[in-house]
Amino acid sequence: MNWVYIKDFKEHIGEEITVKGWIYNKRKGGKIRFLLVRDGTGIVQCVMSKAELPEEEWGKFSILTQESSLEVNGKLRAEQRAPGGYELDVESINIVQIADGYPITPKEHGVDFLLDNRHLWLRSRRQHNIMLIRNEIAKAIRDYFYDNDFILIDTPLITGSIGETASTLFETKYYDFGTAYLAQTGQLYLEAACMAFGKVYGFGPSFRAEKSKTRRHLSEYWHIEGEIAFCDNNANIDLQEDLVVYILERVLEKCRPQLEAIDRDISALEKVKKPFYRFSYDETIKILQELGSDIKWGDDLGGGDETILTKQYDKPIFVMNYPVKAKAFYMKRNPDNPQTVLCSDLLAPEGYGEIIGASQREDDFDLLLQRIKEENLPEEAYDWYLDLRKYGSVPHSGFGLGLERTVTWICGLKHVRESIPFPRMLYRLYP
Ligand code: 4AD
Ligand code: MG
């Protein structure tokens, strides 16, 4: 028989086909039995008729448990009333494996239970749809960079130089060199690469030992970073805006059924058009204080601040030029106000908050060395990075977008843990 995926049914109406998958659900109706079978690309209602089927085939209905694996042979029909718009009239069934009592049932489960069963939870419809949207977002990002002549540069995950801040490093023993770290960012290496290729990007995991339980933090997340030579902070912001609009347009074009299935308010996503809001850090502090935050000039925005701020706006907000002490060592001083740096955070609306961190990089050798010293970073680990300021230094800028934060926003999720197949968090290493 001809094995057909459910997503391709359109081209096979009236044919004898085989569907290979798992039992999603089943139900009885008079002399008819219904098997809901999922195959990873969709769900189809398979109809068993007592009158049409030999005794042995008919008997299989009662043996098949939730998530049992099987191959169903039958004739495909268009059926408006059936879920998905098709029905398969069963001719025979080949049982592959009868599943044990499946732990996830249609009743409500607590999130800890579901996370303990993440390896199975991924099969459920909502999780399935979220992963399809994640897949499309990742593809859109790769397409955007490829179509705009960025070169993909894979940066090391084990590194000797601290990329962001010493406070959230995972350490690992590294042969005779002592301690190495799991990379928090590929940025420093992308800076080297952009001096070789002009426009580069990275797409890989980053690691943060975040000892806090928030709905925004993972210990391991997927980080998309762009880096551009001869690019200032403003051009960098324009680029991020363009990328985020591109991602949303793609998701709205390709993933409407998935967004509807997870009850996302699509109209909120449709409002995300250029130009985004651009606020200075100073303005932002004033707005936050008016909204009741006790934030003071000099503080980084806390998660709570991002929530109250972005609930007020229907489009993403670039918050620009943070104080030096709130941000990483590599950011370039703002010539108009040396207390601040040339940087931006992009905050997603509806309470979501930061999805991108970005800046123009310090390109002056002496100023960068001074910042490395001020932060007590081990100078010898940064010789190579400082070299970039000795051999043809140029103004350059870049940004890092968190894939899970972006998926969480676009899908309208409450917590980042549902945006990644197997989340790593303070209290979770299993499964
Ligand atoms: O703001 P961050 O720390 O910036 C950097 O790492 C820069 N080196 C990026 C660059 O300029 N190339 O991280 C960038 C983004 C954040 O905006 C957020 O979306 C995500 O990475 N991120 C996290 N996502 C999930 N869990 C965490 N613990 C995250 N930490 C950062
Ligand atoms: Mg940040």
Coordinates of C-alpha atoms and ligand atoms in Angstrom, one line a residue:
M1 CA 0.0 0.0 0.0
N2 CA 0.9 3.6 -0.5
W3 CA 2.2 5.3 2.7
V4 CA 0.9 8.9 2.8
Y5 CA 1.4 11.5 5.5
I6 CA -1.8 13.2 6.7
K7 CA -0.5 16.6 5.7
D8 CA -0.5 15.4 2.0
F9 CA -4.0 14.0 2.0
K10 CA -5.3 16.6 -0.5
E11 CA -3.6 14.8 -3.3
H12 CA -4.8 11.3 -2.4
I13 CA -8.6 11.5 -2.1
G14 CA -10.3 8.3 -3.3
E15 CA -7.1 6.3 -3.1
E16 CA -6.2 3.2 -1.1
I17 CA -3.5 4.4 1.3
T18 CA -1.6 3.5 4.5
V19 CA -1.3 5.9 7.5
K20 CA 1.4 5.1 10.0
G21 CA 1.1 6.6 13.4
W22 CA -0.3 6.5 17.0
I23 CA -3.7 6.3 18.6
Y24 CA -4.7 9.8 19.7
N25 CA -8.2 8.9 20.9
K26 CA -11.0 6.5 20.0
R27 CA -14.7 6.4 20.4
K28 CA -17.8 4.3 19.7
G29 CA -21.0 5.0 17.8
G30 CA -23.5 2.2 17.1
K31 CA -22.1 -0.2 14.6
I32 CA -19.2 2.1 13.9
R33 CA -15.9 2.7 15.7
F34 CA -13.7 5.8 15.3
L35 CA -9.9 5.8 15.7
L36 CA -8.2 9.1 15.9
V37 CA -4.7 8.5 14.5
R38 CA -1.9 11.1 14.6
D39 CA 1.2 10.7 12.4
G40 CA 3.3 13.7 13.4
T41 CA 1.9 15.8 10.5
G42 CA -1.8 15.8 11.5
I43 CA -4.7 13.8 12.9
V44 CA -7.1 11.7 10.9
Q45 CA -10.4 10.0 11.8
C46 CA -10.3 6.3 10.8
V47 CA -13.8 4.7 10.5
M48 CA -14.3 1.0 11.3
S49 CA -17.6 -0.5 10.2
K50 CA -18.7 -3.8 11.7
A51 CA -20.6 -4.7 8.5
E52 CA -17.5 -4.2 6.3
L53 CA -14.8 -5.7 8.5
P54 CA -13.8 -9.3 9.2
E55 CA -14.2 -10.2 12.9
E56 CA -10.4 -10.2 13.5
E57 CA -10.0 -6.6 12.2
W58 CA -13.1 -5.4 14.1
G59 CA -11.7 -6.9 17.3
K60 CA -8.6 -4.7 17.2
F61 CA -10.5 -1.6 18.2
S62 CA -10.9 -2.9 21.8
I63 CA -7.2 -3.9 22.1
L64 CA -5.8 -0.5 20.9
T65 CA -4.9 1.8 23.8
Q66 CA -4.0 5.5 23.7
E67 CA -0.6 6.0 22.0
S68 CA -0.4 2.5 20.6
S69 CA 1.5 2.5 17.3
L70 CA -0.2 1.1 14.2
E71 CA -0.5 1.1 10.4
V72 CA -4.0 1.6 9.0
N73 CA -4.9 0.7 5.5
G74 CA -8.0 2.0 4.0
K75 CA -9.7 4.3 1.4
L76 CA -9.4 8.1 1.9
R77 CA -12.5 10.3 1.7
A78 CA -13.1 14.0 2.0
E79 CA -15.5 14.6 4.9
Q80 CA -16.3 18.1 5.9
R81 CA -17.6 17.1 9.4
A82 CA -14.5 15.1 10.4
P83 CA -11.6 16.8 12.2
G84 CA -9.1 17.8 9.6
G85 CA -11.6 17.4 6.8
Y86 CA -10.9 13.7 5.9
E87 CA -11.9 10.2 6.9
L88 CA -10.2 6.9 6.3
D89 CA -12.5 3.9 5.8
V90 CA -10.5 1.2 7.5
E91 CA -9.8 -2.0 5.5
S92 CA -7.1 -3.5 7.8
I93 CA -5.0 -2.6 10.7
N94 CA -1.4 -3.7 11.5
I95 CA -0.7 -3.2 15.2
V96 CA 3.0 -2.3 15.8
Q97 CA 2.9 -2.0 19.6
I98 CA 0.2 -1.9 22.2
A99 CA 1.0 1.0 24.5
D100 CA 1.1 0.6 28.3
G101 CA -1.3 2.8 30.3
Y102 CA -0.4 6.2 28.9
P103 CA 0.4 8.7 31.7
I104 CA -1.0 11.8 29.9
T105 CA -4.7 11.6 29.6
P106 CA -7.2 14.2 28.3
K107 CA -7.8 15.3 31.9
E108 CA -5.9 18.3 33.3
H109 CA -2.4 17.7 34.7
G110 CA -0.2 19.9 36.8
V111 CA 2.7 21.5 34.9
D112 CA 5.4 19.7 37.0
F113 CA 3.9 16.3 36.1
L114 CA 3.8 17.4 32.4
L115 CA 7.4 18.6 32.5
D116 CA 8.5 15.3 34.1
N117 CA 6.8 13.7 31.1
R118 CA 8.1 16.2 28.6
H119 CA 9.3 13.3 26.3
L120 CA 5.6 12.3 26.0
W121 CA 4.0 15.8 26.5
L122 CA 5.5 16.8 23.1
R123 CA 3.0 14.6 21.4
S124 CA 0.0 16.6 22.6
R125 CA -1.6 19.0 20.2
R126 CA -0.8 22.3 21.9
Q127 CA 2.9 21.4 22.4
H128 CA 3.0 20.1 18.8
N129 CA 1.7 23.4 17.5
I130 CA 4.1 25.5 19.5
M131 CA 7.0 23.4 18.1
L132 CA 5.7 23.9 14.5
I133 CA 5.7 27.7 15.1
R134 CA 9.2 27.5 16.6
N135 CA 10.3 25.6 13.5
E136 CA 8.9 28.3 11.2
I137 CA 10.5 31.1 13.3
A138 CA 13.9 29.4 13.1
K139 CA 13.6 29.0 9.3
A140 CA 12.5 32.6 8.9
I141 CA 15.6 33.8 10.8
R142 CA 18.0 31.6 8.7
D143 CA 16.3 32.8 5.5
Y144 CA 16.5 36.4 6.5
F145 CA 20.2 36.2 7.1
Y146 CA 21.0 34.1 4.1
D147 CA 18.9 36.4 1.8
N148 CA 20.7 39.4 3.2
D149 CA 24.2 38.0 2.6
F150 CA 25.1 37.3 6.2
I151 CA 27.6 34.4 6.5
L152 CA 26.8 31.8 9.1
I153 CA 29.7 31.4 11.6
D154 CA 29.5 28.7 14.2
T155 CA 31.2 29.9 17.4
P156 CA 32.7 27.7 20.1
L157 CA 30.5 26.5 23.0
I158 CA 33.5 25.9 25.2
T159 CA 35.4 29.1 25.8
G160 CA 38.1 30.7 28.0
S161 CA 36.8 34.2 27.9
I162 CA 33.8 35.4 29.8
G163 CA 31.4 36.9 27.2
E164 CA 28.8 38.7 29.3
T165 CA 29.1 38.5 33.1
A166 CA 31.0 36.3 35.6
S167 CA 27.9 35.8 37.7
T168 CA 26.0 33.4 35.4
L169 CA 28.8 31.1 34.1
F170 CA 28.7 27.3 33.9
E171 CA 32.2 26.1 34.5
T172 CA 33.8 22.9 33.2
K173 CA 37.3 21.3 33.6
Y174 CA 39.3 21.6 30.5
Y175 CA 42.4 19.4 30.2
D176 CA 45.5 21.2 31.5
F177 CA 44.0 24.6 31.1
G178 CA 42.0 24.5 34.3
T179 CA 38.5 26.0 34.1
A180 CA 36.7 26.7 30.9
Y181 CA 33.2 28.1 30.5
L182 CA 30.1 27.2 28.5
A183 CA 29.5 30.1 26.2
Q184 CA 27.0 32.8 27.2
T185 CA 27.3 34.3 23.8
G186 CA 29.2 33.9 20.5
Q187 CA 29.5 37.6 20.2
L188 CA 33.3 38.0 20.8
Y189 CA 34.0 35.4 18.1
L190 CA 31.4 37.0 15.7
E191 CA 33.3 40.3 16.1
A192 CA 36.4 38.6 14.9
A193 CA 34.5 37.0 12.0
C194 CA 32.8 40.2 10.9
M195 CA 36.2 41.7 10.4
A196 CA 36.8 38.8 8.0
F197 CA 33.4 38.6 6.3
G198 CA 31.6 41.9 6.8
K199 CA 28.2 40.6 7.9
V200 CA 28.0 37.4 9.9
Y201 CA 25.5 35.6 12.2
G202 CA 25.5 32.7 14.6
F203 CA 22.7 30.3 15.5
G204 CA 23.4 28.1 18.5
P205 CA 22.9 27.4 22.1
S206 CA 24.0 29.8 24.9
F207 CA 24.3 28.9 28.6
R208 CA 23.4 31.0 31.6
A209 CA 23.6 29.7 35.2
E210 CA 20.6 31.7 36.2
K211 CA 19.8 30.9 39.8
S212 CA 16.4 32.5 39.7
K213 CA 13.0 31.0 38.9
T214 CA 11.4 33.4 36.5
R215 CA 9.2 32.8 33.5
R216 CA 11.8 34.3 31.2
H217 CA 15.0 32.4 32.1
L218 CA 16.4 29.1 30.9
S219 CA 19.9 27.7 31.7
E220 CA 20.3 26.8 28.1
Y221 CA 18.7 28.7 25.3
W222 CA 19.1 29.2 21.5
H223 CA 20.8 32.4 20.7
I224 CA 20.8 34.1 17.3
E225 CA 23.4 36.8 17.0
G226 CA 24.2 39.2 14.1
E227 CA 27.4 41.2 13.8
I228 CA 28.1 43.8 11.2
A229 CA 31.3 45.8 10.4
F230 CA 31.0 49.5 9.6
C231 CA 27.6 49.6 11.3
D232 CA 26.6 52.0 14.1
N233 CA 24.0 51.6 16.8
N234 CA 21.2 53.2 14.8
A235 CA 21.7 51.0 11.7
N236 CA 21.9 48.0 14.1
I237 CA 18.5 48.9 15.5
D238 CA 17.0 49.3 12.0
L239 CA 18.2 45.8 11.2
Q240 CA 16.7 44.3 14.3
E241 CA 13.4 45.9 13.5
D242 CA 13.5 44.6 10.0
L243 CA 14.3 41.1 11.2
V244 CA 11.5 41.0 13.8
V245 CA 8.9 42.2 11.3
Y246 CA 10.1 39.6 8.8
I247 CA 9.7 36.8 11.4
L248 CA 6.2 38.0 12.2
E249 CA 5.1 38.3 8.6
R250 CA 6.4 34.7 8.0
V251 CA 4.6 33.3 11.0
L252 CA 1.4 35.1 10.1
E253 CA 1.7 33.8 6.5
K254 CA 2.5 30.1 7.4
C255 CA 1.3 29.4 10.9
R256 CA -2.2 30.8 11.2
P257 CA -3.8 27.4 11.9
Q258 CA -1.2 26.7 14.6
L259 CA -1.7 30.2 16.2
E260 CA -5.5 29.6 16.2
A261 CA -5.1 26.2 17.7
I262 CA -3.2 27.5 20.7
D263 CA -5.7 30.5 21.0
R264 CA -3.2 33.2 20.3
D265 CA -4.7 36.7 19.8
I266 CA -3.6 37.1 16.2
S267 CA -4.7 40.7 16.0
A268 CA -2.0 41.6 18.5
L269 CA 0.6 40.2 16.2
E270 CA -0.8 41.9 13.2
K271 CA -0.2 45.3 14.9
V272 CA 3.5 44.7 15.0
K273 CA 4.6 46.9 12.1
K274 CA 7.4 49.4 11.5
P275 CA 8.3 51.7 13.1
F276 CA 8.7 50.2 16.6
Y277 CA 8.9 52.6 19.6
R278 CA 12.4 54.0 20.4
F279 CA 12.8 55.4 23.9
S280 CA 16.0 56.5 25.6
Y281 CA 16.8 54.9 28.9
D282 CA 16.3 58.3 30.6
E283 CA 12.7 58.5 29.1
T284 CA 12.0 54.9 30.1
I285 CA 13.0 55.5 33.7
K286 CA 10.6 58.5 33.9
I287 CA 7.8 56.4 32.3
L288 CA 8.4 53.6 34.7
Q289 CA 8.5 55.8 37.8
E290 CA 5.1 57.3 36.6
L291 CA 3.8 53.7 36.4
G292 CA 4.7 53.2 40.0
S293 CA 8.1 51.4 39.7
D294 CA 10.8 52.2 42.3
I295 CA 13.5 52.0 39.7
K296 CA 16.3 54.6 39.9
W297 CA 18.6 56.1 37.3
G298 CA 21.5 53.6 37.0
D299 CA 19.5 50.4 37.5
D300 CA 19.0 47.8 34.8
L301 CA 15.3 47.2 34.1
G302 CA 14.0 44.3 36.2
G303 CA 11.6 41.7 34.8
G304 CA 8.7 43.5 36.6
D305 CA 9.6 46.8 35.0
E306 CA 9.6 45.2 31.6
T307 CA 6.2 43.7 32.3
I308 CA 4.5 47.0 33.4
L309 CA 6.2 49.0 30.6
T310 CA 5.4 46.7 27.7
K311 CA 1.8 46.2 28.8
Q312 CA 1.2 49.8 27.9
Y313 CA 2.3 49.4 24.3
D314 CA 1.0 47.5 21.3
K315 CA 4.4 47.3 19.4
P316 CA 7.9 46.4 20.5
I317 CA 10.0 49.0 22.2
F318 CA 13.7 49.7 21.8
V319 CA 15.1 51.1 25.0
M320 CA 18.3 52.9 24.1
N321 CA 21.5 54.0 25.8
Y322 CA 21.6 52.3 29.2
P323 CA 24.1 53.5 31.9
V324 CA 27.6 52.0 31.6
K325 CA 27.4 50.2 34.9
A326 CA 24.2 48.3 33.9
K327 CA 25.7 46.8 30.8
A328 CA 28.5 44.5 29.6
F329 CA 32.2 45.7 29.3
Y330 CA 32.3 45.6 25.5
M331 CA 29.7 48.3 24.8
K332 CA 30.8 51.6 23.3
R333 CA 30.6 54.8 25.3
N334 CA 27.9 57.2 24.1
P335 CA 29.9 60.3 23.0
D336 CA 26.9 62.5 23.8
N337 CA 26.7 61.2 27.4
P338 CA 29.7 59.2 28.7
Q339 CA 27.6 57.9 31.6
T340 CA 25.8 55.8 29.0
V341 CA 26.6 53.3 26.3
L342 CA 25.4 53.0 22.7
C343 CA 23.1 50.1 23.1
S344 CA 19.5 48.9 22.9
D345 CA 17.3 46.2 24.4
L346 CA 14.2 45.3 22.3
L347 CA 11.2 44.7 24.6
A348 CA 8.3 42.7 23.2
P349 CA 4.8 44.1 23.9
E350 CA 1.9 42.6 26.0
G351 CA 4.1 42.2 29.1
Y352 CA 6.7 40.0 27.4
G353 CA 9.8 42.1 27.7
E354 CA 13.4 41.7 26.4
I355 CA 13.9 39.5 23.4
I356 CA 17.0 41.2 22.0
G357 CA 20.1 42.7 23.6
A358 CA 22.3 44.9 21.2
S359 CA 25.0 47.4 21.1
Q360 CA 27.7 49.2 19.2
R361 CA 31.0 47.7 20.3
E362 CA 33.9 49.6 21.8
D363 CA 36.4 49.8 19.0
D364 CA 39.1 51.8 20.7
F365 CA 42.0 49.7 22.1
D366 CA 42.7 51.8 25.2
L367 CA 39.1 52.3 26.2
L368 CA 38.3 48.6 25.8
L369 CA 41.3 47.6 27.9
Q370 CA 40.3 50.1 30.6
R371 CA 36.8 48.5 30.7
I372 CA 38.3 45.0 30.9
K373 CA 40.4 46.1 33.9
E374 CA 37.5 47.9 35.6
E375 CA 35.4 44.7 35.4
N376 CA 38.3 42.6 36.8
L377 CA 38.2 40.3 33.8
P378 CA 41.4 38.2 33.2
E379 CA 43.3 40.3 30.6
E380 CA 45.3 37.5 29.1
A381 CA 42.1 35.8 28.0
Y382 CA 41.2 38.9 25.9
D383 CA 44.4 39.4 24.0
W384 CA 42.9 38.1 20.8
Y385 CA 39.8 40.2 21.3
L386 CA 41.9 43.3 21.8
D387 CA 43.9 42.4 18.6
L388 CA 40.7 43.3 16.7
R389 CA 41.2 46.9 17.9
K390 CA 44.8 46.8 16.7
Y391 CA 44.5 45.5 13.2
G392 CA 42.1 47.6 11.3
S393 CA 39.5 48.5 13.9
V394 CA 36.2 49.8 12.6
P395 CA 32.9 50.8 14.1
H396 CA 30.8 47.7 14.4
S397 CA 27.6 46.6 16.0
G398 CA 25.5 43.5 16.7
F399 CA 22.7 41.9 18.6
G400 CA 21.6 38.7 20.2
L401 CA 18.0 37.5 19.9
G402 CA 16.7 34.8 22.3
L403 CA 14.8 32.2 20.3
E404 CA 12.7 31.0 23.2
R405 CA 11.7 34.4 24.4
T406 CA 10.7 35.2 20.8
V407 CA 8.6 32.0 20.5
T408 CA 7.1 32.6 23.9
W409 CA 5.9 36.1 22.8
I410 CA 4.7 35.1 19.4
C411 CA 2.8 32.1 20.7
G412 CA 1.5 34.1 23.7
L413 CA 2.8 31.6 26.3
K414 CA 2.9 32.2 30.0
H415 CA 6.3 30.7 30.5
V416 CA 9.4 30.2 28.4
R417 CA 9.6 26.5 29.4
E418 CA 7.0 25.5 26.8
S419 CA 8.9 27.2 24.0
I420 CA 11.8 24.7 23.9
P421 CA 11.6 20.9 23.4
F422 CA 13.5 20.0 26.6
P423 CA 13.9 23.0 28.9
R424 CA 16.9 23.3 31.2
M425 CA 16.1 25.3 34.4
L426 CA 17.3 25.8 38.0
Y427 CA 15.2 22.8 39.2
R428 CA 15.1 20.8 36.0
L429 CA 17.6 18.5 34.3
Y430 CA 15.1 15.6 33.6
P431 CA 14.1 14.3 31.1
Ligands
4AD1 O1 21.1 40.5 26.5 P1 22.1 39.3 26.3 O2 22.7 38.8 27.5 O3 23.1 39.8 25.2 C1 24.2 39.1 24.8 O4 24.5 37.9 25.1 C2 25.0 39.8 23.7 N1 26.3 39.2 23.7 C3 24.2 39.6 22.4 C4 25.0 40.3 21.3 O5 25.0 41.5 21.2 N2 25.5 39.5 20.4 O6 21.3 38.1 25.6 C5 20.7 38.3 24.4 C6 19.3 37.7 24.4 C7 18.4 38.3 25.4 O7 17.8 39.5 24.9 C8 17.3 37.2 25.6 O8 16.4 37.2 24.5 C9 18.2 36.0 25.5 O9 19.4 36.3 24.8 N3 18.5 35.4 26.8 C10 17.9 34.4 27.4 N4 16.9 33.7 27.0 C11 16.4 32.7 27.9 N5 17.0 32.4 29.1 C12 18.1 33.2 29.5 N6 18.6 32.9 30.7 C13 18.5 34.2 28.7 N7 19.5 35.2 28.8 C14 19.5 35.9 27.6
MG2 MG 20.2 41.6 27.9

